[in-house]
PDB file of C-alpha atoms in Angstrom:
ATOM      1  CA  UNK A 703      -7.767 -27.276  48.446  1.00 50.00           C
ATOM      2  CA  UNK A 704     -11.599 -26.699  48.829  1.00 57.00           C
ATOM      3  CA  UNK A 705     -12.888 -23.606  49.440  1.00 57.00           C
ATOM      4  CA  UNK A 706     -14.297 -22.266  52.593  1.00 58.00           C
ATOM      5  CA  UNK A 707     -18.034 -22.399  52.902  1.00 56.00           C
ATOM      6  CA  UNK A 708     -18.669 -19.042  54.513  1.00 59.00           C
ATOM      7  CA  UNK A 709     -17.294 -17.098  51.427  1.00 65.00           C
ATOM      8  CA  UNK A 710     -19.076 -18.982  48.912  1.00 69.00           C
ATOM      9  CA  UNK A 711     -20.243 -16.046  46.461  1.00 73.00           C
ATOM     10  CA  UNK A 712     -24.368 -15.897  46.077  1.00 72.00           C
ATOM     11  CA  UNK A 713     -24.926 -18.228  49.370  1.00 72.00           C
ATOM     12  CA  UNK A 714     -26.716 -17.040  52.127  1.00 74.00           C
ATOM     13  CA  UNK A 715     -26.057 -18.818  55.514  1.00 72.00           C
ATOM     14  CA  UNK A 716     -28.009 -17.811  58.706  1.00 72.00           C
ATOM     15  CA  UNK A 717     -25.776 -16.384  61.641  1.00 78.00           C
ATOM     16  CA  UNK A 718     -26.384 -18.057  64.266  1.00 79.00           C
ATOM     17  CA  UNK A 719     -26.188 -16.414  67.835  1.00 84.00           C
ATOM     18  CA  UNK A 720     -26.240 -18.447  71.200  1.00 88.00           C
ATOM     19  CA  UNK A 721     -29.152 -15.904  72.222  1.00 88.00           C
ATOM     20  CA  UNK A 722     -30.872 -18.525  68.839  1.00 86.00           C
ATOM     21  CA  UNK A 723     -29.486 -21.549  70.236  1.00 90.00           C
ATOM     22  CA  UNK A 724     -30.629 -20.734  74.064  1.00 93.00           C
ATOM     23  CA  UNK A 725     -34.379 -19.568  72.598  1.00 91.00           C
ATOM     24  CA  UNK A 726     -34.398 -22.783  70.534  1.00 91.00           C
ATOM     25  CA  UNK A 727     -33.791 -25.209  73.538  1.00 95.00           C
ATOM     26  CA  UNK A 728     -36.355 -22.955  75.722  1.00 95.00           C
ATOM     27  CA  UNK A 729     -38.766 -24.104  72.737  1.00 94.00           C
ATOM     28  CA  UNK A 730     -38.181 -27.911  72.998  1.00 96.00           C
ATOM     29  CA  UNK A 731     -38.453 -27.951  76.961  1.00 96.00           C
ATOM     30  CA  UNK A 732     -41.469 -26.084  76.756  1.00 96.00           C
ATOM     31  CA  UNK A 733     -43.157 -28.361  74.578  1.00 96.00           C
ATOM     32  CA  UNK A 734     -41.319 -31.679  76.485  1.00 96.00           C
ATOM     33  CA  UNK A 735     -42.922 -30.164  79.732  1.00 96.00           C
ATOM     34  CA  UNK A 736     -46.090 -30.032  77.973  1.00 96.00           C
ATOM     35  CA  UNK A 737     -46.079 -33.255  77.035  1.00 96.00           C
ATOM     36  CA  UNK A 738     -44.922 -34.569  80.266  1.00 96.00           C
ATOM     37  CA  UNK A 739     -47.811 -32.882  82.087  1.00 95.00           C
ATOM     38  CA  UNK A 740     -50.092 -34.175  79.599  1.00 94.00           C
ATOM     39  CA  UNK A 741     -49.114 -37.442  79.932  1.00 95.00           C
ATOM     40  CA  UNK A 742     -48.106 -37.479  83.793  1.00 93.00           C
ATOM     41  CA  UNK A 743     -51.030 -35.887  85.599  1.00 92.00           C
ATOM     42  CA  UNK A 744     -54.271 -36.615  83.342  1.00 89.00           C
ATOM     43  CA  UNK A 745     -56.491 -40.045  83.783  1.00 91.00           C
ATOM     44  CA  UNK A 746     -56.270 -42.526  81.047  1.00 89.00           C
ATOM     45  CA  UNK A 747     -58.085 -41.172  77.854  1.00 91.00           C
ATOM     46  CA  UNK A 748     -57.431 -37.517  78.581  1.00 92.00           C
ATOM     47  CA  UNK A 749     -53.737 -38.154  79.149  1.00 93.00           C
ATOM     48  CA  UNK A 750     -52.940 -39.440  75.390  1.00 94.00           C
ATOM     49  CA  UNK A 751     -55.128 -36.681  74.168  1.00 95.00           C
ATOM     50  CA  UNK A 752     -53.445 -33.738  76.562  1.00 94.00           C
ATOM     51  CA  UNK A 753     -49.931 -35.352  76.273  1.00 94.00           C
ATOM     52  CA  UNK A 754     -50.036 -35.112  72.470  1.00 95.00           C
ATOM     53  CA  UNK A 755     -52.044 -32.031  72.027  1.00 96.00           C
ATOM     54  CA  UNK A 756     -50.749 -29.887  74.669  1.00 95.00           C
ATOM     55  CA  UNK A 757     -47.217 -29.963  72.201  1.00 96.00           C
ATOM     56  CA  UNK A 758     -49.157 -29.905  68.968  1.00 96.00           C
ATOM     57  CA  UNK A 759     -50.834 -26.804  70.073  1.00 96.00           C
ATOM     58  CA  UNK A 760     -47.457 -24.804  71.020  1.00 96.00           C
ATOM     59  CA  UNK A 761     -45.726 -25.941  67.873  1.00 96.00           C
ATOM     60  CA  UNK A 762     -48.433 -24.796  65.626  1.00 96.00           C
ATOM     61  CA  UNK A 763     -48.780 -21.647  67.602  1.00 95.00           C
ATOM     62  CA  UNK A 764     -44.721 -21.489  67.292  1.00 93.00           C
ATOM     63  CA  UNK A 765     -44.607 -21.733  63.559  1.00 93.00           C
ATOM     64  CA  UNK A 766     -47.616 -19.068  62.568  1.00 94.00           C
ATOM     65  CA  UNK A 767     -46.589 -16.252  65.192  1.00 92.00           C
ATOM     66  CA  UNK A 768     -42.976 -16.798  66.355  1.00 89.00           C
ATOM     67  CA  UNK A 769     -41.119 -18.634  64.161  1.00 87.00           C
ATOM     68  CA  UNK A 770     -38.136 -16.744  61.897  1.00 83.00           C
ATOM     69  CA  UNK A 771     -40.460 -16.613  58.997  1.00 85.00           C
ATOM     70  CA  UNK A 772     -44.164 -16.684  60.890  1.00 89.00           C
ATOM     71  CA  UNK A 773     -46.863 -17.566  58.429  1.00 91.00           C
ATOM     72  CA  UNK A 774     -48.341 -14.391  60.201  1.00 91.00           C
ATOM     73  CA  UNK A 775     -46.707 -11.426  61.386  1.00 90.00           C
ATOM     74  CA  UNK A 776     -47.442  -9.578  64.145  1.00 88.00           C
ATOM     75  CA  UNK A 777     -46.992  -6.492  66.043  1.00 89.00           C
ATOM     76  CA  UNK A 778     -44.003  -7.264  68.022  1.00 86.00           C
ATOM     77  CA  UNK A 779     -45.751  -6.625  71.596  1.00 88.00           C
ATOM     78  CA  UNK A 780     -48.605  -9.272  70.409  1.00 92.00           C
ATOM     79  CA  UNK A 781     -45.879 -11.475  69.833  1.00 89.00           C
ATOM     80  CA  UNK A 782     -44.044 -10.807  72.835  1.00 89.00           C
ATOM     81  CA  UNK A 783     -47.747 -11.727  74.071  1.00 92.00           C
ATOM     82  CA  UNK A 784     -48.066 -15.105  72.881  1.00 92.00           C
ATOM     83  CA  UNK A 785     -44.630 -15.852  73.954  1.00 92.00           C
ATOM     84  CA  UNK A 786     -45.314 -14.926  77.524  1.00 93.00           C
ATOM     85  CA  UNK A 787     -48.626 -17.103  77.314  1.00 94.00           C
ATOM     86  CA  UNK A 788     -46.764 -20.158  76.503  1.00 95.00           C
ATOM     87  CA  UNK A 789     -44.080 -19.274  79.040  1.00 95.00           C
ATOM     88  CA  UNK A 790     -46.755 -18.845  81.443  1.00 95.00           C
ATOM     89  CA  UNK A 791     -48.762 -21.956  80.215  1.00 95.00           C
ATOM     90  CA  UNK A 792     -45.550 -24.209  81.002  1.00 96.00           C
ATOM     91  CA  UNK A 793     -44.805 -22.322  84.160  1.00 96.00           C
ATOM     92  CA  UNK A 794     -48.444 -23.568  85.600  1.00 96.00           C
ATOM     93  CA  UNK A 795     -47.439 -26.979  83.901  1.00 96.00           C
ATOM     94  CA  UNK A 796     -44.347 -27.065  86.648  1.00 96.00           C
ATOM     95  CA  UNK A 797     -46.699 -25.503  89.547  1.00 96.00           C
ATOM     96  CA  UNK A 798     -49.094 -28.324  88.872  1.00 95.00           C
ATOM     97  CA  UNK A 799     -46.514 -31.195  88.854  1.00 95.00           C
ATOM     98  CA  UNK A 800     -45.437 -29.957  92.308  1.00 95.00           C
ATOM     99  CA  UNK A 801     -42.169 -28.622  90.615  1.00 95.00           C
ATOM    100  CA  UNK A 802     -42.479 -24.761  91.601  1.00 95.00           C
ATOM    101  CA  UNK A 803     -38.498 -24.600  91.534  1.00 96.00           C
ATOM    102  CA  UNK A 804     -38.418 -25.899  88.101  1.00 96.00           C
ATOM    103  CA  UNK A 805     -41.155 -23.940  87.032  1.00 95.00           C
ATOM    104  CA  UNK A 806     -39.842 -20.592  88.110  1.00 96.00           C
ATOM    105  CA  UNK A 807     -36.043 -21.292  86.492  1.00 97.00           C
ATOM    106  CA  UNK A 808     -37.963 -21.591  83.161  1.00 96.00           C
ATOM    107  CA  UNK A 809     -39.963 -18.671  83.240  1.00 95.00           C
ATOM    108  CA  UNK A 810     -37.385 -16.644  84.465  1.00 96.00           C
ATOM    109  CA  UNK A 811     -34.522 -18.169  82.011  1.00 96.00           C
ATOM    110  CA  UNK A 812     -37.179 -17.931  79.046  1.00 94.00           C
ATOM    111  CA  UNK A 813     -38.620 -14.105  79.802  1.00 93.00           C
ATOM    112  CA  UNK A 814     -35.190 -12.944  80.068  1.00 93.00           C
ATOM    113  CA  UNK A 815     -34.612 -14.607  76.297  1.00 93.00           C
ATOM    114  CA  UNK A 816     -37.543 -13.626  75.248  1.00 89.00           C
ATOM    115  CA  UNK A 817     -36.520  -9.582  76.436  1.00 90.00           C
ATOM    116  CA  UNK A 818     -33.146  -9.674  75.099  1.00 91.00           C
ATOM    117  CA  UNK A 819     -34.190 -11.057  71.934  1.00 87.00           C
ATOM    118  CA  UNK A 820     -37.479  -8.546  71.743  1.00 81.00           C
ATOM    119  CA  UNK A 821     -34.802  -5.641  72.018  1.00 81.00           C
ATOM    120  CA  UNK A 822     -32.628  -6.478  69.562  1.00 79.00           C
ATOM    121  CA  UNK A 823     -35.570  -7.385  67.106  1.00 75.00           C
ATOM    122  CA  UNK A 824     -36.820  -4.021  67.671  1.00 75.00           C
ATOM    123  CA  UNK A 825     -33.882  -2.099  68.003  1.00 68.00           C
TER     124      UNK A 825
END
């Protein structure tokens, strides 16, 4: 009979909360909105370059601020900064596709992540 994972002696597994699963998904909307806004409301050569760089920007921002192991840490109310900026930045992506509805569901879904997981990071 094989062993169970979780109580394998000298491996470390991540735990996993829903709060991690809900921020993750706000992450890949945010940077499919981008990308639909880049590639949706921009003329022809700007919409290839906004459409791919728009995403590129947010994941690279992502990984060196706000990632579980940033490549830089910061204060956690400059991170709670940049994390608002991209909310907002994708909010104003949804206000200028004429989806205002949309765009205030995500901010208000992701800010309310973004809090709960800020208080339990500092707490």
């Amino acid at each position: 009979m094989p062993q169970d994972p979780a109580s394998v002696p000298g491996v470390d597994r991540p735990n996993f909360t829903a709060l991690d699963i809900v921020r993750s998904i706000i992450l890949v909307v945010a940077v499919g909105t981008l990308a639909l806004w880049g590639f949706a409301l921009w003329s022809f050569p700007w919409n290839i370059i906004i459409g791919i760089g728009a995403p590129v920007v947010v994941i690279l921002i992502w990984a060196l601020f706000l990632s579980p192991r940033p490549v830089l840490r910061l204060h956690p109310f400059l991170r709670a900064a940049v994390e608002l900026l991209i909310y907002v930045g994708v909010t104003i992506a949804w206000w200028l596709m004429e989806q205002p509805i949309i765009g205030i569901a995500f901010a208000l879904v992701a800010v309310g992540a973004g809090v709960v997981s800020g208080r339990r990071r500092i707490a």
